[in-house]
């Protein structure tokens, strides 16, 4: 079939983006809406969902918000059933919800470790399990897992997060392997360092007004010499959510300004 820009359109599709009240999830959902998708999102509290609905409405997007924690399998299954009845079966799932705990491993409690693994890895498993049956039925579906540079690299204090995101890379490849025959594509997006609330502590100005040492480090390590913004992830997300990527499966698309390719500027 000859290429057509319509391949990038998402009209008539239902996209569920987890944890999309702000940050990366919100901008990805905004882009999917721009491409024609109906947006469904969740957060853990009604207040957060109400704030999200207002945020989308401000952009003219009539989103559908649901309150559930991605780690609560019963709540997830009930919500996906409600979404199916109230909006339509999920065509595109973006597993975006995630947390990070920056604690030296020897000081990290097993409880802290479990919470990160639960939200960042088990949550995407639960979400994918909930939407896959309808995708199999339709012989069509897109799952996009928001991985990380920590799917490839480690760094001090993020052991649980790196383990979770490394696991999420392999879960992505496994869903591809197990369900690709049903015309389901499961890919990952690996953002580099993106300016959101999650990385705000790494960018805090110092008392003397200078850049945070980690901020300076990332600028030196990134060929683009800047932090990413959630907007940088919009195009890659639309691509992986659309028919334009129907033969792309099990791939992690790094959107990192080149940081993974670069040894870093000489100090
Ligand atoms: P963020 O600003 O901290 O937002 C995370 C979102 O996930 C929030 O809306 C949060 O809701 C929600 N969430 C957390 N736990 C949840 C749960 N158990 N159930 C439902 N929702 C939950 O993070 P971000 O920077 O936008 O990152 C989004 C995703 O990109 C994460 O998976 C992160 O690991 C990944 N990522 C981020 C970067 C970066 O540099 N920022 C780079 C690579 C990958 P609440 O408001 O309720 O907490
Ligand atoms: C950190 C950062 C990173 C980013 C992202 C990089 O503390 O190193 O939070 O983990 O969030 O995952 O891709």
PDB file of N, CA and C in Angstrom, residues 201-242:
ATOM      1  N   UNK A 201      14.150  17.858  40.997  1.00  0.00           N
ATOM      2  CA  UNK A 201      15.244  17.919  41.999  1.00  0.00           C
ATOM      3  C   UNK A 201      16.634  17.943  41.346  1.00  0.00           C
ATOM      4  N   UNK A 202      16.747  17.413  40.136  1.00  0.00           N
ATOM      5  CA  UNK A 202      18.060  17.340  39.468  1.00  0.00           C
ATOM      6  C   UNK A 202      18.391  18.640  38.758  1.00  0.00           C
ATOM      7  N   UNK A 203      17.424  19.555  38.734  1.00  0.00           N
ATOM      8  CA  UNK A 203      17.638  20.817  37.996  1.00  0.00           C
ATOM      9  C   UNK A 203      17.549  22.036  38.913  1.00  0.00           C
ATOM     10  N   UNK A 204      17.396  21.782  40.211  1.00  0.00           N
ATOM     11  CA  UNK A 204      17.236  22.900  41.155  1.00  0.00           C
ATOM     12  C   UNK A 204      18.451  23.819  41.124  1.00  0.00           C
ATOM     13  N   UNK A 205      18.208  25.117  41.041  1.00  0.00           N
ATOM     14  CA  UNK A 205      19.307  26.094  41.085  1.00  0.00           C
ATOM     15  C   UNK A 205      19.996  25.991  42.442  1.00  0.00           C
ATOM     16  N   UNK A 206      21.306  26.185  42.428  1.00  0.00           N
ATOM     17  CA  UNK A 206      22.082  26.192  43.682  1.00  0.00           C
ATOM     18  C   UNK A 206      21.887  27.520  44.427  1.00  0.00           C
ATOM     19  N   UNK A 207      22.279  27.545  45.685  1.00  0.00           N
ATOM     20  CA  UNK A 207      22.103  28.766  46.525  1.00  0.00           C
ATOM     21  C   UNK A 207      22.731  29.991  45.844  1.00  0.00           C
ATOM     22  N   UNK A 208      23.854  29.771  45.143  1.00  0.00           N
ATOM     23  CA  UNK A 208      24.532  30.913  44.478  1.00  0.00           C
ATOM     24  C   UNK A 208      23.950  31.207  43.092  1.00  0.00           C
ATOM     25  N   UNK A 209      22.824  30.525  42.784  1.00  0.00           N
ATOM     26  CA  UNK A 209      22.164  30.793  41.497  1.00  0.00           C
ATOM     27  C   UNK A 209      22.724  29.982  40.351  1.00  0.00           C
ATOM     28  N   UNK A 210      23.779  29.171  40.629  1.00  0.00           N
ATOM     29  CA  UNK A 210      24.375  28.357  39.541  1.00  0.00           C
ATOM     30  C   UNK A 210      23.524  27.126  39.282  1.00  0.00           C
ATOM     31  N   UNK A 211      23.787  26.511  38.137  1.00  0.00           N
ATOM     32  CA  UNK A 211      23.060  25.288  37.764  1.00  0.00           C
ATOM     33  C   UNK A 211      23.412  24.164  38.727  1.00  0.00           C
ATOM     34  N   UNK A 212      22.444  23.264  38.988  1.00  0.00           N
ATOM     35  CA  UNK A 212      22.673  22.048  39.774  1.00  0.00           C
ATOM     36  C   UNK A 212      23.789  21.243  39.084  1.00  0.00           C
ATOM     37  N   UNK A 213      24.716  20.668  39.845  1.00  0.00           N
ATOM     38  CA  UNK A 213      25.805  19.903  39.217  1.00  0.00           C
ATOM     39  C   UNK A 213      25.281  18.841  38.245  1.00  0.00           C
ATOM     40  N   UNK A 214      24.161  18.183  38.609  1.00  0.00           N
ATOM     41  CA  UNK A 214      23.630  17.144  37.729  1.00  0.00           C
ATOM     42  C   UNK A 214      23.102  17.764  36.433  1.00  0.00           C
ATOM     43  N   UNK A 215      22.534  18.945  36.547  1.00  0.00           N
ATOM     44  CA  UNK A 215      22.036  19.679  35.376  1.00  0.00           C
ATOM     45  C   UNK A 215      23.223  19.947  34.430  1.00  0.00           C
ATOM     46  N   UNK A 216      24.335  20.429  35.011  1.00  0.00           N
ATOM     47  CA  UNK A 216      25.528  20.695  34.196  1.00  0.00           C
ATOM     48  C   UNK A 216      26.041  19.405  33.546  1.00  0.00           C
ATOM     49  N   UNK A 217      25.961  18.318  34.309  1.00  0.00           N
ATOM     50  CA  UNK A 217      26.432  17.011  33.822  1.00  0.00           C
ATOM     51  C   UNK A 217      25.616  16.568  32.603  1.00  0.00           C
ATOM     52  N   UNK A 218      24.303  16.713  32.711  1.00  0.00           N
ATOM     53  CA  UNK A 218      23.431  16.265  31.608  1.00  0.00           C
ATOM     54  C   UNK A 218      23.649  17.127  30.361  1.00  0.00           C
ATOM     55  N   UNK A 219      23.824  18.404  30.565  1.00  0.00           N
ATOM     56  CA  UNK A 219      24.090  19.299  29.412  1.00  0.00           C
ATOM     57  C   UNK A 219      25.383  18.869  28.708  1.00  0.00           C
ATOM     58  N   UNK A 220      26.397  18.487  29.495  1.00  0.00           N
ATOM     59  CA  UNK A 220      27.688  18.086  28.899  1.00  0.00           C
ATOM     60  C   UNK A 220      27.595  16.712  28.249  1.00  0.00           C
ATOM     61  N   UNK A 221      26.676  15.876  28.741  1.00  0.00           N
ATOM     62  CA  UNK A 221      26.553  14.497  28.236  1.00  0.00           C
ATOM     63  C   UNK A 221      25.615  14.394  27.039  1.00  0.00           C
ATOM     64  N   UNK A 222      24.888  15.450  26.768  1.00  0.00           N
ATOM     65  CA  UNK A 222      23.873  15.389  25.698  1.00  0.00           C
ATOM     66  C   UNK A 222      24.337  16.171  24.481  1.00  0.00           C
ATOM     67  N   UNK A 223      24.490  15.512  23.315  1.00  0.00           N
ATOM     68  CA  UNK A 223      24.900  16.252  22.106  1.00  0.00           C
ATOM     69  C   UNK A 223      23.995  17.459  21.844  1.00  0.00           C
ATOM     70  N   UNK A 224      22.706  17.306  22.152  1.00  0.00           N
ATOM     71  CA  UNK A 224      21.772  18.430  21.926  1.00  0.00           C
ATOM     72  C   UNK A 224      22.022  19.542  22.945  1.00  0.00           C
ATOM     73  N   UNK A 225      22.855  19.260  23.945  1.00  0.00           N
ATOM     74  CA  UNK A 225      23.241  20.255  24.969  1.00  0.00           C
ATOM     75  C   UNK A 225      22.019  20.911  25.612  1.00  0.00           C
ATOM     76  N   UNK A 226      20.985  20.113  25.818  1.00  0.00           N
ATOM     77  CA  UNK A 226      19.803  20.625  26.529  1.00  0.00           C
ATOM     78  C   UNK A 226      19.036  19.456  27.131  1.00  0.00           C
ATOM     79  N   UNK A 227      18.188  19.760  28.116  1.00  0.00           N
ATOM     80  CA  UNK A 227      17.232  18.774  28.622  1.00  0.00           C
ATOM     81  C   UNK A 227      16.127  18.633  27.588  1.00  0.00           C
ATOM     82  N   UNK A 228      15.518  17.459  27.537  1.00  0.00           N
ATOM     83  CA  UNK A 228      14.355  17.310  26.673  1.00  0.00           C
ATOM     84  C   UNK A 228      13.140  17.926  27.336  1.00  0.00           C
ATOM     85  N   UNK A 229      12.115  18.153  26.522  1.00  0.00           N
ATOM     86  CA  UNK A 229      10.815  18.577  27.064  1.00  0.00           C
ATOM     87  C   UNK A 229       9.796  17.507  26.709  1.00  0.00           C
ATOM     88  N   UNK A 230       8.684  17.416  27.434  1.00  0.00           N
ATOM     89  CA  UNK A 230       7.677  16.405  27.067  1.00  0.00           C
ATOM     90  C   UNK A 230       7.237  16.498  25.610  1.00  0.00           C
ATOM     91  N   UNK A 231       7.271  17.724  25.045  1.00  0.00           N
ATOM     92  CA  UNK A 231       6.902  17.903  23.623  1.00  0.00           C
ATOM     93  C   UNK A 231       7.774  17.058  22.692  1.00  0.00           C
ATOM     94  N   UNK A 232       9.043  16.826  23.112  1.00  0.00           N
ATOM     95  CA  UNK A 232       9.974  16.067  22.248  1.00  0.00           C
ATOM     96  C   UNK A 232       9.495  14.629  22.043  1.00  0.00           C
ATOM     97  N   UNK A 233       8.604  14.201  22.911  1.00  0.00           N
ATOM     98  CA  UNK A 233       8.125  12.802  22.846  1.00  0.00           C
ATOM     99  C   UNK A 233       6.837  12.664  22.039  1.00  0.00           C
ATOM    100  N   UNK A 234       6.252  13.809  21.652  1.00  0.00           N
ATOM    101  CA  UNK A 234       4.932  13.782  21.005  1.00  0.00           C
ATOM    102  C   UNK A 234       4.971  13.050  19.666  1.00  0.00           C
ATOM    103  N   UNK A 235       5.891  13.463  18.783  1.00  0.00           N
ATOM    104  CA  UNK A 235       5.968  12.839  17.453  1.00  0.00           C
ATOM    105  C   UNK A 235       6.271  11.358  17.516  1.00  0.00           C
ATOM    106  N   UNK A 236       7.287  10.954  18.295  1.00  0.00           N
ATOM    107  CA  UNK A 236       7.569   9.518  18.413  1.00  0.00           C
ATOM    108  C   UNK A 236       6.366   8.724  18.929  1.00  0.00           C
ATOM    109  N   UNK A 237       5.599   9.323  19.846  1.00  0.00           N
ATOM    110  CA  UNK A 237       4.427   8.615  20.390  1.00  0.00           C
ATOM    111  C   UNK A 237       3.348   8.453  19.323  1.00  0.00           C
ATOM    112  N   UNK A 238       3.115   9.504  18.535  1.00  0.00           N
ATOM    113  CA  UNK A 238       2.094   9.398  17.476  1.00  0.00           C
ATOM    114  C   UNK A 238       2.526   8.345  16.457  1.00  0.00           C
ATOM    115  N   UNK A 239       3.806   8.349  16.128  1.00  0.00           N
ATOM    116  CA  UNK A 239       4.336   7.354  15.171  1.00  0.00           C
ATOM    117  C   UNK A 239       4.067   5.934  15.681  1.00  0.00           C
ATOM    118  N   UNK A 240       4.444   5.667  16.929  1.00  0.00           N
ATOM    119  CA  UNK A 240       4.299   4.301  17.455  1.00  0.00           C
ATOM    120  C   UNK A 240       2.844   3.928  17.731  1.00  0.00           C
ATOM    121  N   UNK A 241       1.972   4.942  17.833  1.00  0.00           N
ATOM    122  CA  UNK A 241       0.541   4.659  18.067  1.00  0.00           C
ATOM    123  C   UNK A 241      -0.209   4.463  16.756  1.00  0.00           C
ATOM    124  N   UNK A 242       0.440   4.789  15.633  1.00  0.00           N
ATOM    125  CA  UNK A 242      -0.275   4.831  14.340  1.00  0.00           C
ATOM    126  C   UNK A 242       0.079   3.665  13.424  1.00  0.00           C
TER     127      UNK A 242
END
